[in-house]
mmCIF file of C-alpha atoms in Angstrom:
data_model
loop_
_atom_site.group_PDB
_atom_site.id
_atom_site.type_symbol
_atom_site.label_atom_id
_atom_site.label_comp_id
_atom_site.label_asym_id
_atom_site.label_seq_id
_atom_site.Cartn_x
_atom_site.Cartn_y
_atom_site.Cartn_z
ATOM 1 C CA GLY A 1 -15.183 -7.960 -5.462
ATOM 2 C CA ASP A 2 -14.001 -6.075 -2.410
ATOM 3 C CA SER A 3 -13.092 -2.447 -3.052
ATOM 4 C CA VAL A 4 -12.465 0.917 -1.453
ATOM 5 C CA THR A 5 -13.514 4.332 -2.740
ATOM 6 C CA GLN A 6 -11.988 7.423 -1.243
ATOM 7 C CA MET A 7 -12.370 11.124 -1.746
ATOM 8 C CA GLU A 8 -10.478 12.473 -4.691
ATOM 9 C CA GLY A 9 -7.850 15.071 -4.086
ATOM 10 C CA PRO A 10 -5.847 17.039 -4.015
ATOM 11 C CA VAL A 11 -6.889 18.714 -0.804
ATOM 12 C CA THR A 12 -5.205 21.956 0.265
ATOM 13 C CA LEU A 13 -5.709 23.330 3.753
ATOM 14 C CA SER A 14 -4.316 25.999 6.009
ATOM 15 C CA GLU A 15 -2.570 25.041 9.230
ATOM 16 C CA GLU A 16 -4.973 24.364 12.142
ATOM 17 C CA ALA A 17 -7.870 23.651 9.760
ATOM 18 C CA PHE A 18 -10.115 20.599 10.142
ATOM 19 C CA LEU A 19 -9.394 17.707 7.806
ATOM 20 C CA THR A 20 -11.768 14.996 6.712
ATOM 21 C CA ILE A 21 -11.144 12.425 3.996
ATOM 22 C CA ASN A 22 -14.105 10.277 3.051
ATOM 23 C CA CYS A 23 -13.731 6.547 2.535
ATOM 24 C CA THR A 24 -16.407 3.988 1.729
ATOM 25 C CA TYR A 25 -15.990 0.308 1.083
ATOM 26 C CA THR A 26 -17.718 -2.595 -0.626
ATOM 27 C CA ALA A 27 -17.169 -6.026 0.828
ATOM 28 C CA THR A 28 -19.031 -9.116 1.896
ATOM 29 C CA GLY A 29 -18.616 -10.143 5.468
ATOM 30 C CA TYR A 30 -16.638 -8.143 7.982
ATOM 31 C CA PRO A 31 -13.377 -6.687 6.692
ATOM 32 C CA SER A 32 -10.820 -4.844 8.783
ATOM 33 C CA LEU A 33 -10.236 -1.228 7.765
ATOM 34 C CA PHE A 34 -7.039 0.804 7.679
ATOM 35 C CA TRP A 35 -5.610 4.188 6.893
ATOM 36 C CA TYR A 36 -2.063 4.260 5.550
ATOM 37 C CA VAL A 37 -0.018 7.422 5.020
ATOM 38 C CA GLN A 38 2.847 8.128 2.650
ATOM 39 C CA TYR A 39 4.988 11.145 3.502
ATOM 40 C CA PRO A 40 7.080 12.694 0.731
ATOM 41 C CA GLY A 41 10.023 10.467 -0.146
ATOM 42 C CA GLU A 42 9.019 7.744 2.307
ATOM 43 C CA GLY A 43 7.287 4.376 2.171
ATOM 44 C CA LEU A 44 3.696 3.698 3.149
ATOM 45 C CA GLN A 45 3.117 3.387 6.864
ATOM 46 C CA LEU A 46 0.118 2.364 8.916
ATOM 47 C CA LEU A 47 -1.658 5.332 10.474
ATOM 48 C CA LEU A 48 -4.574 3.595 12.217
ATOM 49 C CA LYS A 49 -6.894 0.628 11.954
ATOM 50 C CA ALA A 50 -10.235 -0.760 13.130
ATOM 51 C CA THR A 51 -11.138 -4.419 13.059
ATOM 52 C CA LYS A 52 -14.869 -4.440 13.823
ATOM 53 C CA ALA A 53 -17.964 -2.299 13.575
ATOM 54 C CA ASP A 54 -18.063 0.789 15.820
ATOM 55 C CA ASP A 55 -14.342 0.511 16.582
ATOM 56 C CA LYS A 56 -12.470 3.797 16.512
ATOM 57 C CA GLY A 57 -8.863 3.863 15.395
ATOM 58 C CA SER A 58 -6.707 6.795 16.420
ATOM 59 C CA ASN A 59 -3.094 7.923 16.095
ATOM 60 C CA LYS A 60 -1.207 11.229 15.887
ATOM 61 C CA GLY A 61 -4.437 13.188 16.353
ATOM 62 C CA PHE A 62 -6.177 11.360 13.499
ATOM 63 C CA GLU A 63 -9.346 9.342 14.074
ATOM 64 C CA ALA A 64 -11.610 7.100 12.028
ATOM 65 C CA THR A 65 -14.667 5.106 13.081
ATOM 66 C CA TYR A 66 -15.762 1.851 11.436
ATOM 67 C CA ARG A 67 -19.390 2.436 10.427
ATOM 68 C CA LYS A 68 -20.980 -0.739 9.141
ATOM 69 C CA GLU A 69 -24.381 0.837 8.500
ATOM 70 C CA THR A 70 -22.892 3.348 6.070
ATOM 71 C CA THR A 71 -19.912 1.148 5.033
ATOM 72 C CA SER A 72 -17.606 4.052 5.774
ATOM 73 C CA PHE A 73 -14.308 4.769 7.524
ATOM 74 C CA HIS A 74 -13.779 8.507 7.209
ATOM 75 C CA LEU A 75 -10.480 9.980 8.422
ATOM 76 C CA GLU A 76 -10.559 13.153 10.530
ATOM 77 C CA LYS A 77 -8.138 15.458 12.267
ATOM 78 C CA GLY A 78 -9.185 18.520 14.176
ATOM 79 C CA SER A 79 -6.157 20.750 13.601
ATOM 80 C CA VAL A 80 -3.693 19.890 10.855
ATOM 81 C CA GLN A 81 -0.047 20.856 10.720
ATOM 82 C CA VAL A 82 2.305 21.373 7.793
ATOM 83 C CA SER A 83 3.904 18.040 8.721
ATOM 84 C CA ASP A 84 0.606 16.273 7.905
ATOM 85 C CA SER A 85 1.149 16.941 4.197
ATOM 86 C CA ALA A 86 1.142 13.490 2.637
ATOM 87 C CA VAL A 87 -0.842 11.022 0.569
ATOM 88 C CA TYR A 88 -3.462 9.117 2.579
ATOM 89 C CA PHE A 89 -4.743 5.685 1.548
ATOM 90 C CA CYS A 90 -7.822 3.933 2.858
ATOM 91 C CA ALA A 91 -7.629 0.135 2.727
ATOM 92 C CA LEU A 92 -9.559 -2.959 3.678
ATOM 93 C CA SER A 93 -8.368 -6.395 4.605
ATOM 94 C CA LYS A 94 -10.292 -9.544 3.867
ATOM 95 C CA ASP A 95 -9.202 -13.098 3.227
ATOM 96 C CA TYR A 96 -5.605 -12.163 4.034
ATOM 97 C CA LYS A 97 -5.537 -9.560 1.240
ATOM 98 C CA LEU A 98 -5.178 -5.787 1.537
ATOM 99 C CA SER A 99 -7.084 -3.670 -1.018
ATOM 100 C CA PHE A 100 -6.275 0.040 -1.302
ATOM 101 C CA GLY A 101 -8.155 3.099 -2.434
ATOM 102 C CA ALA A 102 -6.575 5.460 -4.955
ATOM 103 C CA GLY A 103 -5.140 7.805 -2.340
ATOM 104 C CA THR A 104 -5.831 11.430 -1.418
ATOM 105 C CA THR A 105 -3.056 14.015 -1.564
ATOM 106 C CA VAL A 106 -3.219 16.517 1.283
ATOM 107 C CA THR A 107 -1.170 19.703 1.352
ATOM 108 C CA VAL A 108 -1.159 21.894 4.449
ATOM 109 C CA ARG A 109 -0.002 25.492 4.035
ATOM 110 C CA ALA A 110 1.630 27.457 6.849
ATOM 111 C CA GLU B 1 15.143 -2.003 13.796
ATOM 112 C CA ALA B 2 15.983 -1.842 10.109
ATOM 113 C CA GLY B 3 13.038 -1.411 7.761
ATOM 114 C CA VAL B 4 12.251 -3.068 4.473
ATOM 115 C CA ALA B 5 15.043 -2.423 1.983
ATOM 116 C CA GLN B 6 14.549 -2.209 -1.754
ATOM 117 C CA SER B 7 16.872 -1.616 -4.675
ATOM 118 C CA PRO B 8 17.285 0.021 -7.015
ATOM 119 C CA ARG B 9 15.247 3.096 -6.123
ATOM 120 C CA TYR B 10 14.860 4.161 -9.729
ATOM 121 C CA LYS B 11 15.157 2.328 -13.033
ATOM 122 C CA ILE B 12 14.655 3.470 -16.611
ATOM 123 C CA ILE B 13 14.525 0.885 -19.373
ATOM 124 C CA GLU B 14 13.215 0.569 -22.898
ATOM 125 C CA LYS B 15 10.263 -1.619 -23.760
ATOM 126 C CA ARG B 16 11.058 -5.273 -24.364
ATOM 127 C CA GLN B 17 14.060 -5.101 -22.018
ATOM 128 C CA SER B 18 14.131 -7.032 -18.777
ATOM 129 C CA VAL B 19 14.483 -5.686 -15.250
ATOM 130 C CA ALA B 20 14.784 -7.085 -11.741
ATOM 131 C CA PHE B 21 13.978 -5.614 -8.348
ATOM 132 C CA TRP B 22 15.301 -6.768 -5.011
ATOM 133 C CA CYS B 23 13.700 -6.690 -1.576
ATOM 134 C CA ASN B 24 15.056 -7.489 1.872
ATOM 135 C CA PRO B 25 12.236 -7.703 4.430
ATOM 136 C CA ILE B 26 12.412 -6.951 8.122
ATOM 137 C CA SER B 27 14.303 -9.685 9.927
ATOM 138 C CA GLY B 28 11.987 -12.408 11.175
ATOM 139 C CA HIS B 29 9.032 -11.462 9.001
ATOM 140 C CA ALA B 30 7.616 -14.576 7.426
ATOM 141 C CA THR B 31 5.303 -12.907 4.948
ATOM 142 C CA LEU B 32 6.483 -10.829 2.013
ATOM 143 C CA TYR B 33 4.378 -8.924 -0.525
ATOM 144 C CA TRP B 34 5.032 -7.234 -3.852
ATOM 145 C CA TYR B 35 2.679 -4.464 -4.944
ATOM 146 C CA GLN B 36 2.428 -2.442 -8.134
ATOM 147 C CA GLN B 37 1.392 1.190 -7.747
ATOM 148 C CA ILE B 38 0.524 2.979 -10.974
ATOM 149 C CA LEU B 39 0.504 6.778 -10.806
ATOM 150 C CA GLY B 40 -2.766 8.037 -9.351
ATOM 151 C CA GLN B 41 -3.833 4.615 -8.069
ATOM 152 C CA GLY B 42 -3.482 2.691 -4.865
ATOM 153 C CA PRO B 43 -1.081 -0.228 -4.567
ATOM 154 C CA LYS B 44 -2.255 -3.488 -6.125
ATOM 155 C CA LEU B 45 -1.025 -6.799 -4.759
ATOM 156 C CA LEU B 46 0.999 -8.804 -7.272
ATOM 157 C CA ILE B 47 2.217 -11.694 -5.151
ATOM 158 C CA GLN B 48 2.361 -12.805 -1.530
ATOM 159 C CA PHE B 49 4.909 -15.224 -0.064
ATOM 160 C CA GLN B 50 4.710 -17.097 3.211
ATOM 161 C CA ASN B 51 8.319 -18.038 3.956
ATOM 162 C CA ASN B 52 9.479 -19.305 0.554
ATOM 163 C CA GLY B 53 6.083 -20.484 -0.680
ATOM 164 C CA VAL B 54 3.598 -18.538 -2.799
ATOM 165 C CA VAL B 55 0.287 -17.818 -1.051
ATOM 166 C CA ASP B 56 -1.377 -15.651 -3.694
ATOM 167 C CA ASP B 57 -0.203 -14.737 -7.179
ATOM 168 C CA SER B 58 -3.607 -14.339 -8.782
ATOM 169 C CA GLN B 59 -2.865 -10.768 -9.902
ATOM 170 C CA LEU B 60 0.625 -11.451 -11.249
ATOM 171 C CA PRO B 61 0.869 -11.295 -15.088
ATOM 172 C CA LYS B 62 2.712 -14.557 -15.304
ATOM 173 C CA ASP B 63 3.535 -14.277 -18.984
ATOM 174 C CA ARG B 64 6.059 -11.539 -18.177
ATOM 175 C CA PHE B 65 6.382 -11.227 -14.398
ATOM 176 C CA SER B 66 8.094 -13.684 -12.103
ATOM 177 C CA ALA B 67 9.102 -13.584 -8.457
ATOM 178 C CA GLU B 68 10.999 -15.784 -6.090
ATOM 179 C CA ARG B 69 11.910 -15.854 -2.445
ATOM 180 C CA LEU B 70 14.719 -18.310 -2.050
ATOM 181 C CA LYS B 71 15.467 -19.372 1.531
ATOM 182 C CA GLY B 72 12.429 -17.438 2.727
ATOM 183 C CA VAL B 73 14.258 -14.138 3.196
ATOM 184 C CA ASP B 74 15.191 -11.872 0.263
ATOM 185 C CA SER B 75 12.989 -11.698 -2.786
ATOM 186 C CA THR B 76 13.372 -10.646 -6.403
ATOM 187 C CA LEU B 77 10.689 -9.550 -8.834
ATOM 188 C CA LYS B 78 11.483 -9.741 -12.542
ATOM 189 C CA ILE B 79 9.774 -8.360 -15.617
ATOM 190 C CA GLN B 80 10.696 -9.823 -18.981
ATOM 191 C CA PRO B 81 9.950 -8.317 -21.437
ATOM 192 C CA ALA B 82 8.754 -4.966 -20.109
ATOM 193 C CA LYS B 83 5.865 -3.055 -21.629
ATOM 194 C CA LEU B 84 5.053 0.646 -21.448
ATOM 195 C CA GLU B 85 2.160 -0.054 -19.083
ATOM 196 C CA ASP B 86 4.566 -1.564 -16.550
ATOM 197 C CA SER B 87 5.741 1.945 -15.630
ATOM 198 C CA ALA B 88 4.898 2.170 -11.932
ATOM 199 C CA VAL B 89 6.327 2.076 -8.439
ATOM 200 C CA TYR B 90 6.968 -1.457 -7.205
ATOM 201 C CA LEU B 91 6.538 -1.760 -3.468
ATOM 202 C CA CYS B 92 7.749 -4.536 -1.246
ATOM 203 C CA ALA B 93 6.194 -5.083 2.160
ATOM 204 C CA SER B 94 6.593 -7.609 4.939
ATOM 205 C CA SER B 95 4.645 -8.680 7.985
ATOM 206 C CA LEU B 96 5.413 -10.892 10.941
ATOM 207 C CA VAL B 97 2.723 -13.384 10.029
ATOM 208 C CA ALA B 98 0.210 -13.754 7.234
ATOM 209 C CA GLY B 99 -3.190 -12.154 7.413
ATOM 210 C CA GLY B 100 -4.287 -8.721 6.319
ATOM 211 C CA ASP B 101 -4.968 -7.627 9.902
ATOM 212 C CA ASN B 102 -1.297 -7.863 10.640
ATOM 213 C CA GLU B 103 0.540 -4.617 9.990
ATOM 214 C CA GLN B 104 2.483 -4.593 6.761
ATOM 215 C CA PHE B 105 5.707 -2.621 6.712
ATOM 216 C CA PHE B 106 6.544 -1.079 3.353
ATOM 217 C CA GLY B 107 9.827 -0.333 1.688
ATOM 218 C CA PRO B 108 10.483 2.934 -0.173
ATOM 219 C CA GLY B 109 9.689 1.355 -3.538
ATOM 220 C CA THR B 110 11.377 1.155 -6.922
ATOM 221 C CA ARG B 111 10.152 3.609 -9.520
ATOM 222 C CA LEU B 112 10.250 1.973 -12.957
ATOM 223 C CA THR B 113 9.955 3.980 -16.150
ATOM 224 C CA VAL B 114 9.561 2.055 -19.410
ATOM 225 C CA LEU B 115 10.268 4.113 -22.543
#
């Protein structure tokens, strides 16, 4: 079935460091891809999405490009802040269903 | 705009007891979802409603879990009887229309501990 595999955490970075979280997917057809973020004490919220191959989603300095050839949707940010500390979930949507990866915990130190 | 509301936020029960969770979606959102998130895993869809009808409940353990969405607004999820492995965070989400491409808005979740 359709599934998402993302980089295991936890990841600890210093402020202004470069962040990348790997995400690969398995699906037939052409799913849409998402990154959701969960800040401490809050609910999941959509960070960015891409609905077709070669699309780039971006928001709050984060970017991810839908790569069909490598079935990947890696999340990147060039300079992280303490406020980016959160759990990040990669997800795919197909047949009206959202399937999530296990989540990657990111901690940014001042 | 008010977000998705859930209650209670935390619940501790003993195995074989029953428990119920409540969700109030964003006003006007036709689609409502319940997810189970076990520690260290991503959320797993339990059931999806479109208005007051069930669209997908293939992952719902129907021998002990039940859910309803009367009048197509609020929803309750019940577990009876609870097992140890039901310890998890139960998330409710809603979206304006059905379809995974449509952004789902999540509530804060209910953390259930079964002793």
